[in-house]
Every structure is written in structure tokens, then in C-alpha cells.
Amino acid sequence: PPKGKGPQGKRITLKVAKNSVRVAFNGRRRLDLSKMGIATFPKCILELADVEELDLSRNMLKKIPNIIEKFQNLMWLDLHSNQLDELPAAIGTLRNLTYLNLCNNKLKALPEELTLLRGLRILNLGLNCLETIPTTLGTLRELTELGLFDNALTIIPKSVKKLPKLEKLNIKRNPLPEFAEEEEPIDTVKRIESLYLVEKKDLCGSCLQTCQGERDELHKLEDMTPGPSSKPSFPSLVTPNSSARDNQEEWRMK
């Protein structure tokens, strides 16, 4: 069994590692060493380097050694919530990676080799200490999700913003100039206008005319006050509805 957690963190044995391999529904094998108190990359797991997924999240890792390159089958790598201040150049050899989570670490810079991971679809770099990201990150053309939130970024390269398949780009809580403007008090009129599904400028002439026409009709209806009814009235007849209405009024009074 693994030794007690000391200043060096918990020591993982090969037996523990083998017992931590799970097979997912899609047939991929995941070595799950999350929340194990690991402070040093366990070299014994090189015996299991043929797994497709590796979870080392929520540990105390400060370094990932270059021997990570032995994990050539990796498609999914989770290193979030550690104490990593850098990544090894060898990360760029894991060409099958589609998912890489580096959130909540202490990264100050990214290795240029990260841009060799051309198959990456999801990359989470949130909650780090990044002041810049390389413009070459724009070569990761398969990216659909990119997390850059909670860093120290003052600029997002255009090459990154214009990634062709990007669906989610989270850049919140960075000292970016565009966020400085958002801190101004919100104009209430703008807030009300934002309830419309489309803005005027996005509509073509004929659609705009139709929408304005319908909106005017709506305002007319709202402004109309019920005038004297032109329908013939029969005061002597009591309809069930009118008696129900009277009862409701009575209840309201109470």
C-alpha cells in the first residue's frame, strides 16, 4: 500500500497504479490518480504508458518530467489543480491529444511545443499566471473550446480569436482593455433593448419594416382604453360569467 502522506507527498506503487486503471464506455483506458496527494511524478506509471487517458488532477505536482513523452497513446490529459509553473517541451510529442486541462496551476508561460498538438479540441489554461499567450496558438485549428479566464492577459492574439472551429472562448477576469469598458454603469435603455431577439442593424429593410409595423400595432393595442361597447346590452339577463365576476369582486374586497 502507498506510504502515508508526508512532505514529499504520497508515494504511488505500481500495484496502486494498476488498480487505478478504469475502462470507459468508449473502450479507452484511463489511469486515474486524481486526489492522491502526489508531489512528484510517479515513474512507476511508465509501465502503464499505453493508456489513452491520464488523470493527475488535484495533486501537488510542481513539475511534469520529459518522460511524459512515453505516453504516446494519450488522447486525454488532466493536470488541473496542481502547482505546475511550467510544462516540459516533450508535451509537444503527444500528438494524439484532443483534451488537455491545465486549469488552476501556476503557469507563467507556455512552451512553443504546445502548438505541435494539432489535434487538440479542448484546451483549458484558466486560473494560471499567464501574461501572454503565443500567437502560434492560432495554429491549433481543431480547437472548439479554449479557456483563458483568470490570468494576467492584456491581449488575445487575433490568430486565436479567429480560430475556425472555436465555439467557446472564455477570457473573463483578465486585465484586457475591452473589460475595462464593461465596468461603466449599464444604460437601462440598452438593457431593455437587449431583450429583443435581434438588433435593428441586423435586419434587412423589408424585415425591419415588418417588425416595426407589428411593434406599432402592439403599442396601439396597449394604448387603447376600452370605450363604450357597441354591442347590444341586455341588463335583465345575468350570464354565469357576470355572476362569477361579481363573486370575484366580493372575494377581492374581503
Short mmCIF file of N, CA and C in Angstrom, two decimals, residues 17 24 60-61 69 71 99 105 109 120 141 146 183 196-198 235:
data_model
loop_
_atom_site.label_atom_id
_atom_site.label_comp_id
_atom_site.label_asym_id
_atom_site.label_seq_id
_atom_site.Cartn_x
_atom_site.Cartn_y
_atom_site.Cartn_z
N ALA A 17 -1.20 1.90 -8.89
CA ALA A 17 -1.46 2.46 -10.22
C ALA A 17 -2.28 1.50 -11.08
N ALA A 24 -13.33 3.04 -19.85
CA ALA A 24 -14.53 3.86 -20.10
C ALA A 24 -15.46 3.14 -21.08
N MET A 60 -0.24 17.66 -5.97
CA MET A 60 0.69 18.73 -5.57
C MET A 60 1.89 18.77 -6.50
N LEU A 61 1.68 18.40 -7.75
CA LEU A 61 2.78 18.32 -8.72
C LEU A 61 3.32 19.71 -9.08
N GLU A 69 6.65 11.91 -22.52
CA GLU A 69 6.61 11.56 -23.95
C GLU A 69 6.44 10.06 -24.19
N PHE A 71 4.07 8.40 -23.05
CA PHE A 71 2.61 8.16 -23.13
C PHE A 71 2.09 8.54 -24.52
N TYR A 99 -7.69 16.49 -25.68
CA TYR A 99 -8.15 17.20 -24.48
C TYR A 99 -6.96 17.42 -23.56
N ASN A 105 -3.26 26.17 -12.07
CA ASN A 105 -1.86 25.90 -11.78
C ASN A 105 -1.14 27.23 -11.61
N ALA A 109 4.20 30.88 -18.41
CA ALA A 109 4.45 30.88 -19.86
C ALA A 109 4.12 29.50 -20.42
N LEU A 120 -5.66 18.99 -30.86
CA LEU A 120 -6.35 19.46 -29.64
C LEU A 120 -7.70 20.08 -29.96
N ARG A 141 -5.91 24.52 -35.08
CA ARG A 141 -7.13 24.82 -35.83
C ARG A 141 -8.31 23.89 -35.51
N LEU A 146 -11.59 26.91 -25.67
CA LEU A 146 -10.33 27.42 -25.13
C LEU A 146 -10.62 28.27 -23.90
N GLU A 183 -17.01 47.94 -17.34
CA GLU A 183 -17.25 48.27 -15.94
C GLU A 183 -18.06 49.56 -15.78
N TYR A 196 -34.82 42.27 -27.08
CA TYR A 196 -35.23 41.89 -28.43
C TYR A 196 -34.31 40.79 -28.94
N LEU A 197 -34.86 39.93 -29.77
CA LEU A 197 -34.07 38.80 -30.28
C LEU A 197 -33.00 39.26 -31.26
N VAL A 198 -33.30 40.31 -32.01
CA VAL A 198 -32.32 40.81 -32.98
C VAL A 198 -32.21 42.32 -32.83
N PRO A 235 -79.62 44.15 -19.92
CA PRO A 235 -79.38 44.27 -18.47
C PRO A 235 -80.18 43.29 -17.64
#
